[in-house]
Coordinates of C-alpha atoms and ligand atoms in Angstrom, one line a residue:
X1 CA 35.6 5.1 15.3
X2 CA 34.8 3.9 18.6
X3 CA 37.8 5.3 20.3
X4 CA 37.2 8.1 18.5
X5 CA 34.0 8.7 20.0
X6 CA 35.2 8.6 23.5
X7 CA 33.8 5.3 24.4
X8 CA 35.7 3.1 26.5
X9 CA 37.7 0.6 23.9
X10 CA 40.4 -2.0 24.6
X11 CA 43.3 -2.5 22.8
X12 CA 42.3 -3.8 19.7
X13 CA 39.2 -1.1 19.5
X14 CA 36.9 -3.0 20.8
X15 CA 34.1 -1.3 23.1
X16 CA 34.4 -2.6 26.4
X17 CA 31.1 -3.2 27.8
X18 CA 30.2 -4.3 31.6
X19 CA 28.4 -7.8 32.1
X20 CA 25.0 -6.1 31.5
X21 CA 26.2 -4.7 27.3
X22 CA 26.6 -1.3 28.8
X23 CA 29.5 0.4 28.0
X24 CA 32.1 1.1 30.9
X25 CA 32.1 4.9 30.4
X26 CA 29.0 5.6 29.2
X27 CA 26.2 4.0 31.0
X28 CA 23.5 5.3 28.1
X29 CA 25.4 3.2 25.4
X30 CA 24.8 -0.4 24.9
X31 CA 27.2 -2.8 22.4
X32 CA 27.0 -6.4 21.7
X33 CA 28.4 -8.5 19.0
X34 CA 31.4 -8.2 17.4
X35 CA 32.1 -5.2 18.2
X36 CA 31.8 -5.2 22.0
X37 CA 34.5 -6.6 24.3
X38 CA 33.2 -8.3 27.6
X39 CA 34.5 -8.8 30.7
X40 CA 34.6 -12.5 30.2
X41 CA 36.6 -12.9 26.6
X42 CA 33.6 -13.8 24.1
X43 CA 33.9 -15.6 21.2
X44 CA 33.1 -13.3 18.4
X45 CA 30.1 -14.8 16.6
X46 CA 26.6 -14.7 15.5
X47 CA 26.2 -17.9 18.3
X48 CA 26.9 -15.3 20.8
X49 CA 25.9 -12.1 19.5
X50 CA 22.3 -13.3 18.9
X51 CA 22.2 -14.3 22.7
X52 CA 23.3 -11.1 23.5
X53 CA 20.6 -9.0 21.3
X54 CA 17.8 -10.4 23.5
X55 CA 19.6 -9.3 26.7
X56 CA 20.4 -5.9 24.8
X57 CA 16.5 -5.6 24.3
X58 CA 15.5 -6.2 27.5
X59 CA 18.2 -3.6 29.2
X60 CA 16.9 -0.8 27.5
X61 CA 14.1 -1.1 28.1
X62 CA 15.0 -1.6 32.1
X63 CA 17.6 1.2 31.5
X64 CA 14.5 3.4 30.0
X65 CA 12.9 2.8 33.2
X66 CA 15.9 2.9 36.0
X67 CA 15.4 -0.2 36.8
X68 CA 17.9 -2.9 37.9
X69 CA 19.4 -4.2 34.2
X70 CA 20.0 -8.2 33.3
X71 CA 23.4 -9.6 33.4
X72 CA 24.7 -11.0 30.4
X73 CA 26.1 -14.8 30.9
X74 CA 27.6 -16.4 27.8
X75 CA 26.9 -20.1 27.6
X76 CA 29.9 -21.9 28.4
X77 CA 30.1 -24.2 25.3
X78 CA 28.9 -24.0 21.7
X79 CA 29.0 -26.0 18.7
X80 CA 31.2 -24.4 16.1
X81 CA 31.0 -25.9 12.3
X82 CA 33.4 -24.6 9.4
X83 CA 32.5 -25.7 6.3
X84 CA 36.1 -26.4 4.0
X85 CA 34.6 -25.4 0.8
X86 CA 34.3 -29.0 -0.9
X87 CA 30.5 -30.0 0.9
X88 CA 32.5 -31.3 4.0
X89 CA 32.5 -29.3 7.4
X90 CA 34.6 -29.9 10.6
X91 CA 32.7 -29.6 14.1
X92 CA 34.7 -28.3 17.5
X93 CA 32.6 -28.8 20.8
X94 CA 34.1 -29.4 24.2
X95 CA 37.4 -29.8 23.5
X96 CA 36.0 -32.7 20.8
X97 CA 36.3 -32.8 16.8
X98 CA 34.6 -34.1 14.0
X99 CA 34.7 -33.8 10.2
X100 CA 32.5 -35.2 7.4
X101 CA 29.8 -34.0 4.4
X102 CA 27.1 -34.7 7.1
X103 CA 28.6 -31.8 9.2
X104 CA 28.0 -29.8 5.8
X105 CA 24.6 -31.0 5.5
X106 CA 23.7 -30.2 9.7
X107 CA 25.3 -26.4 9.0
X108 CA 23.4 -26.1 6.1
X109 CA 20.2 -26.9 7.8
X110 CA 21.1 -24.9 10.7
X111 CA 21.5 -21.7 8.7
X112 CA 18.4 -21.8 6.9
X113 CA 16.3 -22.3 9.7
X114 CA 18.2 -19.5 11.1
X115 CA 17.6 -17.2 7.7
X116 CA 14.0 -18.3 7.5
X117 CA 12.9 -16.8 10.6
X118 CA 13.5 -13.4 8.9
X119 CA 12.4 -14.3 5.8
X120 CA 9.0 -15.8 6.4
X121 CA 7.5 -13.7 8.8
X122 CA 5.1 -15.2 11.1
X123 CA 1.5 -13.7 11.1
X124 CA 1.1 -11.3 14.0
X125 CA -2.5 -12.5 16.4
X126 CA -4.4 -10.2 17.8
X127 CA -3.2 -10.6 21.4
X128 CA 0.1 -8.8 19.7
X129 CA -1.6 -5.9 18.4
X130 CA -3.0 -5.1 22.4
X131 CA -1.3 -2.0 23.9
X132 CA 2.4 -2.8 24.5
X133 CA 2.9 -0.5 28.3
X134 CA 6.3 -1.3 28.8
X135 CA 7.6 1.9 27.5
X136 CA 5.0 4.1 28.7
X137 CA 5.1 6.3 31.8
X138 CA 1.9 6.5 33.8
X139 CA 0.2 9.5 32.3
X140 CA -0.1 7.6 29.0
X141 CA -0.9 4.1 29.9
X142 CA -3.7 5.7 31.9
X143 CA -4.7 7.3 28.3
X144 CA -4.1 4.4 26.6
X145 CA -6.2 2.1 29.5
X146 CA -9.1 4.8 28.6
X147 CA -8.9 4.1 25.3
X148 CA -10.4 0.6 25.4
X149 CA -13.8 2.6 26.8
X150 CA -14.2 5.3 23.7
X151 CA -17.7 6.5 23.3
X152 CA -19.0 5.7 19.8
X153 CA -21.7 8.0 18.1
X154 CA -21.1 11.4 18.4
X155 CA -18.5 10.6 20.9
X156 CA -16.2 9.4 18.4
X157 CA -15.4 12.1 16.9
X158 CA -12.4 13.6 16.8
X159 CA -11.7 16.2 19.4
X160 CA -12.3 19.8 18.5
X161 CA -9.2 21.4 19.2
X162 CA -7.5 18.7 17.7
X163 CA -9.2 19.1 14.6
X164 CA -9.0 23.1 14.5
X165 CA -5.4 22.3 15.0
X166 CA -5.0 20.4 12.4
X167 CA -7.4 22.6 9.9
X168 CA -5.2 25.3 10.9
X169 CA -2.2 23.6 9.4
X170 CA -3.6 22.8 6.3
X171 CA -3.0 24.8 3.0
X172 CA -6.0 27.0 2.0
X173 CA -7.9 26.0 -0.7
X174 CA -9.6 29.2 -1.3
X175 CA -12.3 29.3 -4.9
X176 CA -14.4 31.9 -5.8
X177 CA -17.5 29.7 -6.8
X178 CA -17.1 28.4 -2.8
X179 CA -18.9 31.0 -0.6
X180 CA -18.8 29.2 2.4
X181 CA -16.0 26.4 2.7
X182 CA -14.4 25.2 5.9
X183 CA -12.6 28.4 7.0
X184 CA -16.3 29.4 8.5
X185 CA -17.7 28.2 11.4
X186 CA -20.7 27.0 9.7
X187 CA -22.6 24.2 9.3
X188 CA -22.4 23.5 5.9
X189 CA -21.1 24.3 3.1
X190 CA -22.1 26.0 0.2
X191 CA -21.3 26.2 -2.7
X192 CA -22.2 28.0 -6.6
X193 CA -22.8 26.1 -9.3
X194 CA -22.0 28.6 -12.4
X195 CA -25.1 29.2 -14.8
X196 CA -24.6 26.7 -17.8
X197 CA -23.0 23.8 -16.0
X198 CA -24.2 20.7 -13.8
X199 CA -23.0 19.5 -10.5
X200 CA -21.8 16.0 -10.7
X201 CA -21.5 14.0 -7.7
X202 CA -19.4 10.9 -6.4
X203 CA -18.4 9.4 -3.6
X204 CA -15.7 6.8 -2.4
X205 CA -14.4 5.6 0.9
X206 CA -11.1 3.2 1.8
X207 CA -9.7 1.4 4.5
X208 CA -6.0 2.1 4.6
X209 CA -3.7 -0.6 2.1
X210 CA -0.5 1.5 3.5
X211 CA 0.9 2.6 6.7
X212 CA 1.3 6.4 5.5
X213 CA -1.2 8.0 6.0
X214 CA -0.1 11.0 4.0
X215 CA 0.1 8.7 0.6
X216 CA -2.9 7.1 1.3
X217 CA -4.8 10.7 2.0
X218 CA -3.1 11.3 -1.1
X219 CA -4.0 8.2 -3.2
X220 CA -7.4 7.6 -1.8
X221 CA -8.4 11.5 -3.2
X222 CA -7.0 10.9 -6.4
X223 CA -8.9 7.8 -6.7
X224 CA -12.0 9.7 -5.5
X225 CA -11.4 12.6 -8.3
X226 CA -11.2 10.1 -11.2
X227 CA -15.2 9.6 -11.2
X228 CA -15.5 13.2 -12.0
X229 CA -13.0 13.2 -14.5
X230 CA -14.3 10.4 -15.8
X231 CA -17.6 12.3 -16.9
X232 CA -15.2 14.7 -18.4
X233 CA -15.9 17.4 -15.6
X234 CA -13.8 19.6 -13.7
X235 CA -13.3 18.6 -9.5
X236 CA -14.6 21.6 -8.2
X237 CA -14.5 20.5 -4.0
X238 CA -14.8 18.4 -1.8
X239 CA -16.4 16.8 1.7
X240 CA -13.6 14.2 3.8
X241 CA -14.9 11.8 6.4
X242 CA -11.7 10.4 8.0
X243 CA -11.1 8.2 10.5
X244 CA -8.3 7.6 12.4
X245 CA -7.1 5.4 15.2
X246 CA -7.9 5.6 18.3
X247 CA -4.5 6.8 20.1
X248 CA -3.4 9.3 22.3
X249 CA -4.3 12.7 21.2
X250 CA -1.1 13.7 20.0
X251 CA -1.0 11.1 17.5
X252 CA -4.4 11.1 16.3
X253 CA -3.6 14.7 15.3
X254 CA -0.7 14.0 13.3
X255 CA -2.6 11.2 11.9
X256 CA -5.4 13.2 10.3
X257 CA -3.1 16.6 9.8
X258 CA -0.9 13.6 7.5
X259 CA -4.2 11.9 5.9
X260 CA -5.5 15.5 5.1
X261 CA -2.4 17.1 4.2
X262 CA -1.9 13.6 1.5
X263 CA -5.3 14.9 0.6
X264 CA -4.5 18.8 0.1
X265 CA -1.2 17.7 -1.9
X266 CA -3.4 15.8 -4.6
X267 CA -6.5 18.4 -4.5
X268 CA -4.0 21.7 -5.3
X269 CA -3.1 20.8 -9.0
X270 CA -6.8 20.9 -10.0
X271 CA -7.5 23.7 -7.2
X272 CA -10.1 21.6 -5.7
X273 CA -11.2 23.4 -2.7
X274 CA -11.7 20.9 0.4
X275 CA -14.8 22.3 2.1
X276 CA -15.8 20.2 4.7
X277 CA -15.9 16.9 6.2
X278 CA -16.4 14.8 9.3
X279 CA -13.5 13.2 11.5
X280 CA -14.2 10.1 13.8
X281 CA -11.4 8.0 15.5
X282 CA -12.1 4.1 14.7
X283 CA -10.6 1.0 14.8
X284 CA -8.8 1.4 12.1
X285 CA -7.3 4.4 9.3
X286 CA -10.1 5.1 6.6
X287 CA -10.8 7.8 4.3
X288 CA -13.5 8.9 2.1
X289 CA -14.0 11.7 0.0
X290 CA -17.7 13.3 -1.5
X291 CA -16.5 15.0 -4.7
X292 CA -18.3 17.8 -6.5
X293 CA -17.6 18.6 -10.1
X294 CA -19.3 20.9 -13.1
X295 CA -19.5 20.3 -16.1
X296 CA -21.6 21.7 -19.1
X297 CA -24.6 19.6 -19.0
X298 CA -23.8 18.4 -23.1
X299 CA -20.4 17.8 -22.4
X300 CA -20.8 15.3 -19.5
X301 CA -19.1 12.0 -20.7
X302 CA -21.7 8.7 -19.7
X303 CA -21.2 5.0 -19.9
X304 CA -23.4 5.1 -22.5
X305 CA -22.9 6.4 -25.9
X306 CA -19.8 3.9 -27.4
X307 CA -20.1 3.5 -30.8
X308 CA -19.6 0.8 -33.6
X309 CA -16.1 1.0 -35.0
X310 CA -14.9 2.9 -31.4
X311 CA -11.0 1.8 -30.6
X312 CA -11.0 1.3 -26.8
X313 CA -8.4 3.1 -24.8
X314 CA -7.0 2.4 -21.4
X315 CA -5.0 5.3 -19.8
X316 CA -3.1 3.4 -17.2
X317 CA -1.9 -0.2 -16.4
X318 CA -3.6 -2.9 -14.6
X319 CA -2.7 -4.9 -11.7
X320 CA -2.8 -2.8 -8.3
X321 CA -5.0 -5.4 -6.6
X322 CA -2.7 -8.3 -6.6
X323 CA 0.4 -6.4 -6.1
X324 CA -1.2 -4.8 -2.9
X325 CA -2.3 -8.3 -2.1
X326 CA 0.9 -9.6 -1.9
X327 CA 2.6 -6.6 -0.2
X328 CA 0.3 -7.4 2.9
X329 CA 1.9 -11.2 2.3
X330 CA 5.3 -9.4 2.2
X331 CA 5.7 -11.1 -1.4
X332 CA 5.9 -8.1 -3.4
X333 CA 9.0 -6.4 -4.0
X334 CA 9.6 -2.8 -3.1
X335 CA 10.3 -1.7 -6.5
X336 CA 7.0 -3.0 -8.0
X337 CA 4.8 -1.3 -5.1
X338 CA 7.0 2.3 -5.3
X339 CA 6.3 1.3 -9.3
X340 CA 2.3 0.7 -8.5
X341 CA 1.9 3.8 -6.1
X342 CA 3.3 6.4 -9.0
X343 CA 0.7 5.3 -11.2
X344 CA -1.9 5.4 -7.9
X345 CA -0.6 8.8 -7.8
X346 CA -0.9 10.1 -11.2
X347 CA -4.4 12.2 -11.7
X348 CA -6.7 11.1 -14.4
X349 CA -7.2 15.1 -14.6
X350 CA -4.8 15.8 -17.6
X351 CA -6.4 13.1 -19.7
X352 CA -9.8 15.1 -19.3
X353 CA -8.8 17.9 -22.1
X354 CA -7.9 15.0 -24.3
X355 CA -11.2 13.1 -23.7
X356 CA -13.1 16.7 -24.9
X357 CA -10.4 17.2 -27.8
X358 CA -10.9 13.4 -29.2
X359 CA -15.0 13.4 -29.0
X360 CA -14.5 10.2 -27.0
X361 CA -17.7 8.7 -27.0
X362 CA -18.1 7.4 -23.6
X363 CA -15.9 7.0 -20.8
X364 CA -15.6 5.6 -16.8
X365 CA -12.8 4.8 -15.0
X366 CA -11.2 1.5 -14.0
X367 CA -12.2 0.7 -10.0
X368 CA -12.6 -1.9 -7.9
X369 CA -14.9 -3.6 -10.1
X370 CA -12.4 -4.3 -12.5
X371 CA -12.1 -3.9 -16.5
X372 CA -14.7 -6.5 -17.6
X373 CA -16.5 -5.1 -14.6
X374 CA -16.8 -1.6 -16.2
X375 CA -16.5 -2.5 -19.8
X376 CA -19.8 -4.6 -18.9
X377 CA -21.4 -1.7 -17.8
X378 CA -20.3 0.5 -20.6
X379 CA -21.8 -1.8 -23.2
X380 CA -24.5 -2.7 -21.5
X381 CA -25.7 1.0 -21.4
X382 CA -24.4 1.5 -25.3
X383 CA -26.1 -1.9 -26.2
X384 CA -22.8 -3.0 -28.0
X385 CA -20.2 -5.9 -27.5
X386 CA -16.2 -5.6 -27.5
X387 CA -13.2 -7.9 -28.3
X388 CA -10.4 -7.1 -26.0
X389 CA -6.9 -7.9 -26.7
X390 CA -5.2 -9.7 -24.0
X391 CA -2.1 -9.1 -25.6
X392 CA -2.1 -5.5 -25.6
X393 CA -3.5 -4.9 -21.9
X394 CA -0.7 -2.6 -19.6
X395 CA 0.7 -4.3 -17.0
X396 CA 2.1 -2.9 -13.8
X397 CA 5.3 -4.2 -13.0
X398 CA 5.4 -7.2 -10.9
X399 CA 1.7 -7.9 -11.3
X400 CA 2.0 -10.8 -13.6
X401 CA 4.9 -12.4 -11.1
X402 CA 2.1 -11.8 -8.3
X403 CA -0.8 -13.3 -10.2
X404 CA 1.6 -16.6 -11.0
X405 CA 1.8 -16.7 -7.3
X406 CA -1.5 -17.3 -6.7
X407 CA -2.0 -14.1 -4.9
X408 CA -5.1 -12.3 -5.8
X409 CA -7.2 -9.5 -4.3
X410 CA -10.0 -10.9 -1.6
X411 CA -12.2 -8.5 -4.4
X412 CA -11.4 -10.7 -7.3
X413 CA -13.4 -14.1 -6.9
X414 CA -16.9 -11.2 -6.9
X415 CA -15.3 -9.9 -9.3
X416 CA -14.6 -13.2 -11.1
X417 CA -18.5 -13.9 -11.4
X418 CA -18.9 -11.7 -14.2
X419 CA -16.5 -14.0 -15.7
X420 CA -20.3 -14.8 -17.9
X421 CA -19.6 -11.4 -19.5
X422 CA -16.8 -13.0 -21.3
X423 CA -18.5 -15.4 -24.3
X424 CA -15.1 -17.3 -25.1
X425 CA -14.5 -17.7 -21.2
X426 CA -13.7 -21.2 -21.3
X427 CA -11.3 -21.1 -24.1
X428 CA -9.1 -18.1 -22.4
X429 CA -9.4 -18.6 -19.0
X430 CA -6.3 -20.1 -18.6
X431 CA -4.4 -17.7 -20.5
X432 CA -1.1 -15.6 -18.5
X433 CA -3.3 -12.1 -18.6
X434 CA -6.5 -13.5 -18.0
X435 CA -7.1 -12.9 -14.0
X436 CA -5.9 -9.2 -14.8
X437 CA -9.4 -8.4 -16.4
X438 CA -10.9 -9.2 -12.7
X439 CA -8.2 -7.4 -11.0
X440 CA -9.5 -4.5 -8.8
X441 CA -8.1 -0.9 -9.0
X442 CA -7.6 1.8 -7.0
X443 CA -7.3 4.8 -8.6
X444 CA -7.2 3.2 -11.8
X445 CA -7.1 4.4 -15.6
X446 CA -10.1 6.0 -17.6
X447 CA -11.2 3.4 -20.3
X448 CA -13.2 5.0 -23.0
X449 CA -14.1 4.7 -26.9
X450 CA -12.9 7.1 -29.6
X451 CA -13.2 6.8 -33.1
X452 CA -10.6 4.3 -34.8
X453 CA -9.1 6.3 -37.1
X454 CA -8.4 8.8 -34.1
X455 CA -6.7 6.2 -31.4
X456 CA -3.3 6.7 -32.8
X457 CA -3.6 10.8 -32.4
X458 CA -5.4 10.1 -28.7
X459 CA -3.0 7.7 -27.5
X460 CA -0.2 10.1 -28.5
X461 CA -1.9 13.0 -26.5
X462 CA -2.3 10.8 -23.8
X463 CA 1.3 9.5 -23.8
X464 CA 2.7 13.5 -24.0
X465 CA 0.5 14.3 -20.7
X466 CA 2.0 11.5 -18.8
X467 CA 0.2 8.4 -19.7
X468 CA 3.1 6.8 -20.6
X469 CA 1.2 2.9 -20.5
X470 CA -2.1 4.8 -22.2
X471 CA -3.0 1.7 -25.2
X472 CA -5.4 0.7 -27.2
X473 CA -6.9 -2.2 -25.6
X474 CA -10.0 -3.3 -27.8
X475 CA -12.5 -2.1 -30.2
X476 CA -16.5 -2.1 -30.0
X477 CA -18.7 -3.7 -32.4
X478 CA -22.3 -4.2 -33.2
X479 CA -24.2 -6.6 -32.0
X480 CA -24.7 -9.7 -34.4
X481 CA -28.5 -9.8 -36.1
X482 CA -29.0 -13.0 -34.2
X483 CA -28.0 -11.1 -31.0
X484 CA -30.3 -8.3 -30.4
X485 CA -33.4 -10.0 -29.4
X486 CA -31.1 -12.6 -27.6
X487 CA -30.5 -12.5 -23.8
X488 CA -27.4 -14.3 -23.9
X489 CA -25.9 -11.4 -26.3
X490 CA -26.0 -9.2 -23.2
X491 CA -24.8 -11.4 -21.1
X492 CA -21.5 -12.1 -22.9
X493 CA -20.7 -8.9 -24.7
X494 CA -16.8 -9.5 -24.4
X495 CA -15.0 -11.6 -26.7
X496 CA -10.8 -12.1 -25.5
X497 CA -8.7 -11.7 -28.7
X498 CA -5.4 -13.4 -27.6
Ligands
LIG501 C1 32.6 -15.3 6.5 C2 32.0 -15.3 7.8 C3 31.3 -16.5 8.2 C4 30.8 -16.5 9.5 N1 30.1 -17.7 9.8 C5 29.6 -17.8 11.1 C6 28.8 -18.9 11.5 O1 28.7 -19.9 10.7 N2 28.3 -19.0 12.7 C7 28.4 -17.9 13.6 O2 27.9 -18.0 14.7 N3 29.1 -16.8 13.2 C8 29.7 -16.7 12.0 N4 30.4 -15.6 11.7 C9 30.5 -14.5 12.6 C10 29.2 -13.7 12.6 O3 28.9 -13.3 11.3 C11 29.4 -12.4 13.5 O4 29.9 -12.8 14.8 C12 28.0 -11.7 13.7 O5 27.5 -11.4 12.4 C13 28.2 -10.5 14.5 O6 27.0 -9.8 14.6 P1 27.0 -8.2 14.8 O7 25.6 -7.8 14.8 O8 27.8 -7.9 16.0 O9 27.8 -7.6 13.6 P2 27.4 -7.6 12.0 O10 26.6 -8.8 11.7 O11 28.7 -7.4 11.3 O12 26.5 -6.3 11.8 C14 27.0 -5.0 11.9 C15 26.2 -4.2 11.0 O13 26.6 -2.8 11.2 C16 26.7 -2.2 9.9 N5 27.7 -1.1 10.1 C17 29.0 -1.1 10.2 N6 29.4 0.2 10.4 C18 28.4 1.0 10.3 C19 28.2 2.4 10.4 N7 29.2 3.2 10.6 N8 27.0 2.9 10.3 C20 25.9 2.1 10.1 N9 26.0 0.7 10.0 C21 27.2 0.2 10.1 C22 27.3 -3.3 9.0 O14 27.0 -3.0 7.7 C23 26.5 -4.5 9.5 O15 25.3 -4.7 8.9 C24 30.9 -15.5 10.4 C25 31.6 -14.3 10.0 C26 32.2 -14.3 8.7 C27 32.9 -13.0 8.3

């Protein structure tokens, strides 16, 4: 295909490249490697090629510029080793030879040191993360310079035509019950809240665990929703306060058109109006959402309010705090994060006509705090205990692999402390599943209590809206005579089954 393309080749097909990797007929294509053929005849192999990339790096970016390019010199001698296939290798260097199972043993070495430079990525400091200039031209490294002098108060905001820009792009998320949203011009707005319900009110804001800023607007507003559904309301609108990077205006626009437009894509399906907000550029890409919801006042689903006998569901698996943890190690495969985001992705809103249908008895949803964190809560308000079965907890994918690691969320030794909440800690605490009870979420399942005889039925409405991990998890029980007056019996109202 070279020749085919018109490039300069020689006789075996090579590309034929000038002593700075550029190729003799076109002077905007580079080659090196294997497939290039330089002036002085090359050995073709990774010895020389990877020279060759660092040159190849450095000429275009002089070639980007006009300036004078590097010349390419081969080094005149190089060992080569051939392993024979029995553990023995033979050496050639200068003109010399060599053969033994220590040759085998110095390629091996060689090669791994080579492999794990891409496999065990060095952490990057902060003097790498500086403005790299080479590339720019002058009207953007003198943005860039002014960057490092950004006003803060209301100076960081985002600029005004940037953001009508960007609000101009964005679907319109038109309700009838909004009368002024963020089409107007002004300064707040307002909103109806029909006669009979209640305005329920939560609020949540993230720094970014992903470089898209589209699935993160999208995931950080589904996480924000699930409080509201958790009290069995409907998401009615809501305010955004994003930030976004400080950068050159063309960036920071796309930035927050992505982050709200990740945003817009989870808000349509419940036609939750976005209303209004605040933008600010920062260090660093964060996102928080205010959500309104309405409910009828007797409907709202509480903490409080399990009852004795209630099976405990939990709508979605467990384990997005470690996994995320080790992704930022780069220790997490891609299949268990793509795995971890679709369930980050999937609304707690459909389980909401099931909670109603089933009379669930009390409901939250599964956050940072963890399971025991808001099982604790939930029975401290219903003045109840639990046994949870370890055994029947869902897992994310990849999770357990992550947690055997020793990788945990920098959340999870807080969350660890309410390991006292547990009153057989010491006898599970070593068990596979255990650190999964601390495990932080982000946009996590709803847990919630429904009468026994009715989890079968609820678990299969769950599964046919989507919740294909929904389980039965644990059941609630009274508190033993000797308990009520007892401190300790609040303290250590979960008892591990496993
Ligand atoms: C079995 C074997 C053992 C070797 N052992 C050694 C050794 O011990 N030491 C040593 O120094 N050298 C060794 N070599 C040689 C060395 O592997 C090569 O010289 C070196 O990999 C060349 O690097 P390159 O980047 O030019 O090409 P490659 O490493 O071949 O990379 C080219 C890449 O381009 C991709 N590609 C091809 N066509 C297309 C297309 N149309 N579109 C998109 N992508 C495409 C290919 O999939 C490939 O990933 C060995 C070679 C072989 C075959």
């Amino acid at each position: 295909w070279p020749a085919a393309s018109g490039l300069a080749v020689d006789d075996q097909g090579f590309i034929q490249v000038n002593e700075y990797l550029q190729s003799i007929s076109h002077d905007n294509v580079f080659a090196v490697g294997d497939i290039a053929a330089l002036p002085q005849r090359c050995p073709k192999s990774g010895v020389y090629a990877v020279k060759q990339g660092k040159i190849l790096a450095r000429n275009l970016i002089l070639a980007a510029h006009d300036k004078p390019l590097k010349k390419y010199k081969p080094q005149r001698h190089a060992l080569s080793l051939i392993g024979t296939g029995d553990k023995n290798a033979v050496a050639a260097y200068r003109g010399g030879s060599a053969q033994g199972r220590w040759l085998w043993w110095l390629k091996q070495k060689i090669d791994q040191h080579f492999i794990a430079k891409y496999n065990q990525l060095r952490r990057m400091s902060e003097k790498e993360t500086s403005y790299n200039n080479q590339l720019a031209d002058e009207a953007a490294r003198q943005e860039l310079a002014a960057l490092t002098m950004r006003c803060g108060g209301c100076g960081a905001k985002v600029g005004s035509s940037v953001l009508q820009r960007v609000m101009r792009k964005l679907p319109s998320t038109a309700r009838d019950d909004v009368l002024i949203g963020r089409d107007s011009s002004d300064d707040s707005a307002m909103i109806c809240v029909p006669t009979g319900k209640v305005l329920v009110q939560s609020m949540d804001y993230f720094r970014a665990f992903i470089d898209d800023p589209y699935l993160f607007g999208a995931i950080a507003a589904n996480h924000a929703l699930g409080d509201v559904f958790a009290m069995g309301a409907e998401a009615q609108s809501v305010l955004a306060l994003a930030t976004v990077p400080y950068g050159r205006e063309k960036i920071v626009e796309q930035s927050l058109y992505e982050l709200l437009a990740g945003a817009c894509h989870t808000l349509a399906p419940s036609g939750t109006a976005l209303i209004g907000g605040h933008s600010a550029e920062g260090a660093e890409l964060g996102f928080g959402l205010t959500v309104n919801g309405l409910v009828d006042a007797h409907r709202a689903l509480r903490k409080q309010g399990l009852k004795e006998g209630d099976a405990l569901i939990l709508t979605k698996p467990l384990g997005t705090g470690t996994l995320f943890a080790a992704d930022m190690r780069c220790r997490a495969r891609g299949r268990w994060i793509d795995q971890a985001l679709q369930q980050m992705l999937l609304s707690n809103q459909h389980a909401v006509a099931v909670l109603h249908e089933f009379d669930v008895t009390a409901c939250t949803d599964i956050t940072g705090f963890g399971l025991v964190g808001h099982l604790y809560e939930m029975l401290h308000a219903s003045a109840l205990q639990a046994e949870l079965e370890l055994a029947s907890l869902p897992v994310l994918p990849g999770a357990r692999e992550t947690i055997a690691m020793g990788i945990l969320s920098s959340l999870q030794p807080q969350n660890l402390r309410l390991k006292r909440a547990i009153n057989n800690h010491a006898a599970v605490s070593d068990c596979q599943d255990y650190a999964l009870l601390f495990d932080p979420q982000t946009a996590g399942g709803l847990l919630f209590g429904v009468a026994a005889e009715r989890a079968t039925a609820c678990i299969d409405a769950l599964r046919s809206k989507g919740y294909a991990n929904a389980s039965t998890i644990g059941r609630i029980m009274p508190l033993a005579e000797t308990q009520v007056s007892s401190q300790h019996a609040m303290q250590a109202p979960i008892t591990i089954k496993i």
